[in-house]
Amino acid sequence: MTDHNALIEQLGRAASPVTRPRRVEWRTLSWTLVALPCGWLASLLVPRESTDWLQPGALLAALQLLLAFITGFFAVRNALIISIAGRRPLGWRTFAPLLLLWGATLLFSIGHAPLTGHALSETRCYAFMVTVSVPMLLLAIIWIRRTRTLTPLRSLSAAGCGVGCMAVTLLSFCHPLHLHPGDLAMHAAALATIVAATVLLGWRWVTVR
């Protein structure tokens, strides 16, 4: 017992004060305010053209942008909540309506005649999303590392989905208003790449050891 007390006393002297993390809502907002400008700066490395918001379909595209942003914000919030033991993240009841409405707006944007050189445009979509996601996913890993996590796969997957949605948000500012099926395929491929990269790069840094 004496040895135990001595050990406790020694650990007490060596322990440093623990700083309580800020509220999840504030951390999510701060990540968004830092990550989106960094993603925009990264987008300057990729050839792009600004969206013509005067074309027909601009209102639908603006709704898609808003839904992508909201979904991404909630996904990153979930990633930060999952990293805290005992906290319950948002469930499918929150995400299902957003995803269904987003999917419906995407379907309404399909069916128009393909644009000239569209294959090149699809490749640029993929390159754009992956490029802008790099600083954002690194920042997400840094934010999760603040608390670490017992479930790195869930936390990082949610963060990757959030980063992917934010990449779509930025893509909306430099993408044709009307979509082609190939666009959706490349967007899905980019999203899968972003999620996988977030998990692989962040696993070592956010896991509780």
mmCIF file of C-alpha atoms in Angstrom:
data_model
loop_
_atom_site.group_PDB
_atom_site.id
_atom_site.type_symbol
_atom_site.label_atom_id
_atom_site.label_comp_id
_atom_site.label_asym_id
_atom_site.label_seq_id
_atom_site.Cartn_x
_atom_site.Cartn_y
_atom_site.Cartn_z
ATOM 1 C CA MET A 1 0.000 0.000 0.000
ATOM 2 C CA THR A 2 2.875 2.323 0.831
ATOM 3 C CA ASP A 3 4.399 1.729 -2.593
ATOM 4 C CA HIS A 4 1.067 2.468 -4.233
ATOM 5 C CA ASN A 5 0.751 5.756 -2.387
ATOM 6 C CA ALA A 6 4.277 6.727 -3.367
ATOM 7 C CA LEU A 7 3.519 5.909 -6.999
ATOM 8 C CA ILE A 8 0.332 7.972 -6.917
ATOM 9 C CA GLU A 9 2.192 10.883 -5.362
ATOM 10 C CA GLN A 10 4.950 10.647 -7.969
ATOM 11 C CA LEU A 11 2.458 10.543 -10.832
ATOM 12 C CA GLY A 12 0.580 13.474 -9.320
ATOM 13 C CA ARG A 13 3.721 15.598 -9.313
ATOM 14 C CA ALA A 14 4.614 14.606 -12.871
ATOM 15 C CA ALA A 15 1.126 15.088 -14.325
ATOM 16 C CA SER A 16 0.479 18.267 -16.261
ATOM 17 C CA PRO A 17 -2.835 20.149 -16.131
ATOM 18 C CA VAL A 18 -5.483 18.918 -18.554
ATOM 19 C CA THR A 19 -7.067 21.556 -20.766
ATOM 20 C CA ARG A 20 -10.693 20.842 -21.491
ATOM 21 C CA PRO A 21 -11.445 20.948 -25.234
ATOM 22 C CA ARG A 22 -13.895 23.522 -26.507
ATOM 23 C CA ARG A 23 -17.464 22.599 -27.337
ATOM 24 C CA VAL A 24 -17.890 20.455 -30.431
ATOM 25 C CA GLU A 25 -19.981 23.112 -32.174
ATOM 26 C CA TRP A 26 -17.223 25.698 -31.748
ATOM 27 C CA ARG A 27 -14.539 23.254 -32.891
ATOM 28 C CA THR A 28 -16.573 22.371 -35.976
ATOM 29 C CA LEU A 29 -17.124 26.023 -36.805
ATOM 30 C CA SER A 30 -13.457 26.872 -36.304
ATOM 31 C CA TRP A 31 -12.435 23.959 -38.542
ATOM 32 C CA THR A 32 -14.815 25.173 -41.238
ATOM 33 C CA LEU A 33 -13.526 28.744 -41.069
ATOM 34 C CA VAL A 34 -9.932 27.539 -41.422
ATOM 35 C CA ALA A 35 -10.408 24.610 -43.806
ATOM 36 C CA LEU A 36 -12.512 26.234 -46.526
ATOM 37 C CA PRO A 37 -10.067 29.111 -47.191
ATOM 38 C CA CYS A 38 -7.202 26.601 -47.258
ATOM 39 C CA GLY A 39 -9.149 24.458 -49.714
ATOM 40 C CA TRP A 40 -9.834 27.498 -51.876
ATOM 41 C CA LEU A 41 -6.128 28.381 -51.921
ATOM 42 C CA ALA A 42 -5.325 24.808 -52.967
ATOM 43 C CA SER A 43 -7.864 25.119 -55.793
ATOM 44 C CA LEU A 44 -5.648 27.759 -57.391
ATOM 45 C CA LEU A 45 -3.268 24.931 -58.314
ATOM 46 C CA VAL A 46 -5.901 23.340 -60.567
ATOM 47 C CA PRO A 47 -7.139 24.722 -63.928
ATOM 48 C CA ARG A 48 -10.719 25.894 -63.429
ATOM 49 C CA GLU A 49 -13.397 28.226 -64.704
ATOM 50 C CA SER A 50 -15.878 30.128 -62.590
ATOM 51 C CA THR A 51 -19.498 28.988 -62.606
ATOM 52 C CA ASP A 52 -21.893 31.120 -64.635
ATOM 53 C CA TRP A 53 -24.654 31.732 -62.109
ATOM 54 C CA LEU A 54 -26.781 33.541 -64.704
ATOM 55 C CA GLN A 55 -27.552 30.351 -66.623
ATOM 56 C CA PRO A 56 -30.810 28.419 -66.199
ATOM 57 C CA GLY A 57 -30.504 25.948 -63.341
ATOM 58 C CA ALA A 58 -28.506 28.289 -61.113
ATOM 59 C CA LEU A 59 -31.068 28.088 -58.313
ATOM 60 C CA LEU A 60 -30.905 24.286 -58.314
ATOM 61 C CA ALA A 61 -27.097 24.403 -58.289
ATOM 62 C CA ALA A 62 -27.171 26.836 -55.361
ATOM 63 C CA LEU A 63 -29.423 24.424 -53.456
ATOM 64 C CA GLN A 64 -26.977 21.586 -54.163
ATOM 65 C CA LEU A 65 -24.126 23.749 -52.864
ATOM 66 C CA LEU A 66 -26.044 24.504 -49.665
ATOM 67 C CA LEU A 67 -26.940 20.845 -49.090
ATOM 68 C CA ALA A 68 -23.328 19.770 -49.667
ATOM 69 C CA PHE A 69 -22.103 22.337 -47.146
ATOM 70 C CA ILE A 70 -24.661 21.409 -44.470
ATOM 71 C CA THR A 71 -23.991 17.691 -44.911
ATOM 72 C CA GLY A 72 -20.244 18.271 -44.714
ATOM 73 C CA PHE A 73 -20.572 20.436 -41.610
ATOM 74 C CA PHE A 74 -22.636 17.810 -39.795
ATOM 75 C CA ALA A 75 -20.277 15.017 -40.899
ATOM 76 C CA VAL A 76 -17.232 16.814 -39.490
ATOM 77 C CA ARG A 77 -19.211 17.532 -36.322
ATOM 78 C CA ASN A 78 -19.954 13.816 -36.070
ATOM 79 C CA ALA A 79 -16.257 13.006 -36.482
ATOM 80 C CA LEU A 80 -15.407 15.245 -33.532
ATOM 81 C CA ILE A 81 -18.263 13.871 -31.410
ATOM 82 C CA ILE A 82 -17.316 10.247 -32.111
ATOM 83 C CA SER A 83 -13.807 10.975 -30.846
ATOM 84 C CA ILE A 84 -15.244 11.807 -27.398
ATOM 85 C CA ALA A 85 -16.292 8.740 -25.419
ATOM 86 C CA GLY A 86 -19.873 8.785 -24.226
ATOM 87 C CA ARG A 87 -21.129 11.328 -26.766
ATOM 88 C CA ARG A 88 -23.815 10.321 -29.254
ATOM 89 C CA PRO A 89 -23.323 11.489 -32.860
ATOM 90 C CA LEU A 90 -26.096 12.477 -35.240
ATOM 91 C CA GLY A 91 -27.843 9.456 -36.749
ATOM 92 C CA TRP A 92 -29.424 8.546 -40.056
ATOM 93 C CA ARG A 93 -32.550 10.585 -39.255
ATOM 94 C CA THR A 94 -30.465 13.719 -39.714
ATOM 95 C CA PHE A 95 -28.497 12.677 -42.775
ATOM 96 C CA ALA A 96 -31.166 10.735 -44.695
ATOM 97 C CA PRO A 97 -33.349 13.774 -45.564
ATOM 98 C CA LEU A 98 -30.290 15.795 -46.570
ATOM 99 C CA LEU A 99 -28.900 13.035 -48.783
ATOM 100 C CA LEU A 100 -32.277 12.250 -50.357
ATOM 101 C CA LEU A 101 -32.922 15.893 -51.187
ATOM 102 C CA TRP A 102 -29.369 16.332 -52.464
ATOM 103 C CA GLY A 103 -29.697 13.222 -54.631
ATOM 104 C CA ALA A 104 -33.024 14.429 -56.022
ATOM 105 C CA THR A 105 -31.533 17.785 -57.032
ATOM 106 C CA LEU A 106 -28.641 15.993 -58.727
ATOM 107 C CA LEU A 107 -31.036 13.837 -60.738
ATOM 108 C CA PHE A 108 -32.905 16.935 -61.883
ATOM 109 C CA SER A 109 -29.585 18.352 -63.141
ATOM 110 C CA ILE A 110 -28.871 15.302 -65.332
ATOM 111 C CA GLY A 111 -30.149 14.692 -68.814
ATOM 112 C CA HIS A 112 -28.811 17.669 -70.671
ATOM 113 C CA ALA A 113 -26.619 17.339 -73.722
ATOM 114 C CA PRO A 114 -22.962 16.592 -72.871
ATOM 115 C CA LEU A 115 -20.583 19.490 -73.165
ATOM 116 C CA THR A 116 -17.692 19.518 -75.616
ATOM 117 C CA GLY A 117 -14.579 17.950 -74.135
ATOM 118 C CA HIS A 118 -16.570 16.620 -71.209
ATOM 119 C CA ALA A 119 -14.185 13.724 -70.532
ATOM 120 C CA LEU A 120 -11.476 16.265 -69.762
ATOM 121 C CA SER A 121 -13.917 18.151 -67.531
ATOM 122 C CA GLU A 122 -14.665 14.968 -65.566
ATOM 123 C CA THR A 123 -10.946 14.354 -64.984
ATOM 124 C CA ARG A 124 -10.531 17.918 -63.779
ATOM 125 C CA CYS A 125 -13.430 17.429 -61.355
ATOM 126 C CA TYR A 126 -11.612 14.504 -59.765
ATOM 127 C CA ALA A 127 -8.295 16.365 -59.640
ATOM 128 C CA PHE A 128 -9.979 19.448 -58.205
ATOM 129 C CA MET A 129 -11.761 17.598 -55.405
ATOM 130 C CA VAL A 130 -8.685 15.613 -54.392
ATOM 131 C CA THR A 131 -6.440 18.698 -54.498
ATOM 132 C CA VAL A 132 -8.665 20.935 -52.380
ATOM 133 C CA SER A 133 -9.270 18.107 -49.917
ATOM 134 C CA VAL A 134 -5.594 17.726 -48.985
ATOM 135 C CA PRO A 135 -5.324 20.719 -46.618
ATOM 136 C CA MET A 136 -8.851 20.165 -45.317
ATOM 137 C CA LEU A 137 -8.307 16.512 -44.388
ATOM 138 C CA LEU A 138 -4.985 17.327 -42.734
ATOM 139 C CA LEU A 139 -6.746 19.967 -40.645
ATOM 140 C CA ALA A 140 -9.487 17.470 -39.768
ATOM 141 C CA ILE A 141 -6.843 15.045 -38.512
ATOM 142 C CA ILE A 142 -5.288 17.815 -36.404
ATOM 143 C CA TRP A 143 -8.687 18.687 -34.929
ATOM 144 C CA ILE A 144 -9.448 15.042 -34.045
ATOM 145 C CA ARG A 145 -5.956 14.559 -32.608
ATOM 146 C CA ARG A 146 -6.822 17.154 -29.961
ATOM 147 C CA THR A 147 -8.932 14.521 -28.180
ATOM 148 C CA ARG A 148 -7.749 11.306 -29.907
ATOM 149 C CA THR A 149 -10.318 8.556 -30.439
ATOM 150 C CA LEU A 150 -11.014 4.968 -29.434
ATOM 151 C CA THR A 151 -12.779 4.390 -32.761
ATOM 152 C CA PRO A 152 -10.423 5.820 -35.391
ATOM 153 C CA LEU A 153 -12.191 4.185 -38.341
ATOM 154 C CA ARG A 154 -15.539 5.780 -37.503
ATOM 155 C CA SER A 155 -14.065 9.181 -36.660
ATOM 156 C CA LEU A 156 -11.823 9.380 -39.701
ATOM 157 C CA SER A 157 -14.461 8.011 -42.080
ATOM 158 C CA ALA A 158 -16.912 10.657 -40.902
ATOM 159 C CA ALA A 159 -14.217 13.312 -41.253
ATOM 160 C CA GLY A 160 -13.402 12.090 -44.761
ATOM 161 C CA CYS A 161 -17.062 12.284 -45.766
ATOM 162 C CA GLY A 162 -17.241 15.801 -44.368
ATOM 163 C CA VAL A 163 -14.121 16.873 -46.238
ATOM 164 C CA GLY A 164 -15.506 15.325 -49.430
ATOM 165 C CA CYS A 165 -18.729 17.297 -49.078
ATOM 166 C CA MET A 166 -16.765 20.496 -48.506
ATOM 167 C CA ALA A 167 -14.746 19.702 -51.643
ATOM 168 C CA VAL A 168 -18.036 19.427 -53.557
ATOM 169 C CA THR A 169 -19.047 22.776 -52.065
ATOM 170 C CA LEU A 170 -15.915 24.414 -53.467
ATOM 171 C CA LEU A 171 -16.344 22.568 -56.771
ATOM 172 C CA SER A 172 -19.784 24.143 -57.156
ATOM 173 C CA PHE A 173 -18.126 27.518 -57.725
ATOM 174 C CA CYS A 174 -16.210 26.287 -60.785
ATOM 175 C CA HIS A 175 -18.383 23.602 -62.369
ATOM 176 C CA PRO A 176 -21.019 23.663 -65.131
ATOM 177 C CA LEU A 177 -24.514 23.994 -63.710
ATOM 178 C CA HIS A 178 -25.813 20.966 -65.596
ATOM 179 C CA LEU A 179 -24.407 17.541 -64.765
ATOM 180 C CA HIS A 180 -23.520 14.511 -66.830
ATOM 181 C CA PRO A 181 -23.609 10.931 -65.438
ATOM 182 C CA GLY A 182 -19.826 10.875 -65.797
ATOM 183 C CA ASP A 183 -19.633 13.818 -63.404
ATOM 184 C CA LEU A 184 -21.370 11.882 -60.661
ATOM 185 C CA ALA A 185 -19.090 8.888 -61.212
ATOM 186 C CA MET A 186 -15.965 11.029 -60.882
ATOM 187 C CA HIS A 187 -17.370 12.850 -57.863
ATOM 188 C CA ALA A 188 -18.083 9.515 -56.175
ATOM 189 C CA ALA A 189 -14.575 8.276 -57.030
ATOM 190 C CA ALA A 190 -13.051 11.440 -55.587
ATOM 191 C CA LEU A 191 -15.142 11.088 -52.424
ATOM 192 C CA ALA A 192 -14.000 7.484 -51.964
ATOM 193 C CA THR A 193 -10.386 8.585 -52.466
ATOM 194 C CA ILE A 194 -10.743 11.361 -49.895
ATOM 195 C CA VAL A 195 -12.280 9.070 -47.270
ATOM 196 C CA ALA A 196 -9.600 6.417 -47.810
ATOM 197 C CA ALA A 197 -6.809 9.009 -47.643
ATOM 198 C CA THR A 198 -8.208 10.491 -44.431
ATOM 199 C CA VAL A 199 -8.338 7.081 -42.756
ATOM 200 C CA LEU A 200 -4.884 6.018 -43.920
ATOM 201 C CA LEU A 201 -3.140 9.291 -43.096
ATOM 202 C CA GLY A 202 -4.889 9.917 -39.800
ATOM 203 C CA TRP A 203 -4.976 6.453 -38.219
ATOM 204 C CA ARG A 204 -1.585 6.694 -36.555
ATOM 205 C CA TRP A 205 -2.112 10.226 -35.275
ATOM 206 C CA VAL A 206 -5.579 10.027 -33.743
ATOM 207 C CA THR A 207 -5.654 6.530 -32.246
ATOM 208 C CA VAL A 208 -5.488 6.278 -28.461
ATOM 209 C CA ARG A 209 -2.436 4.198 -27.555
#
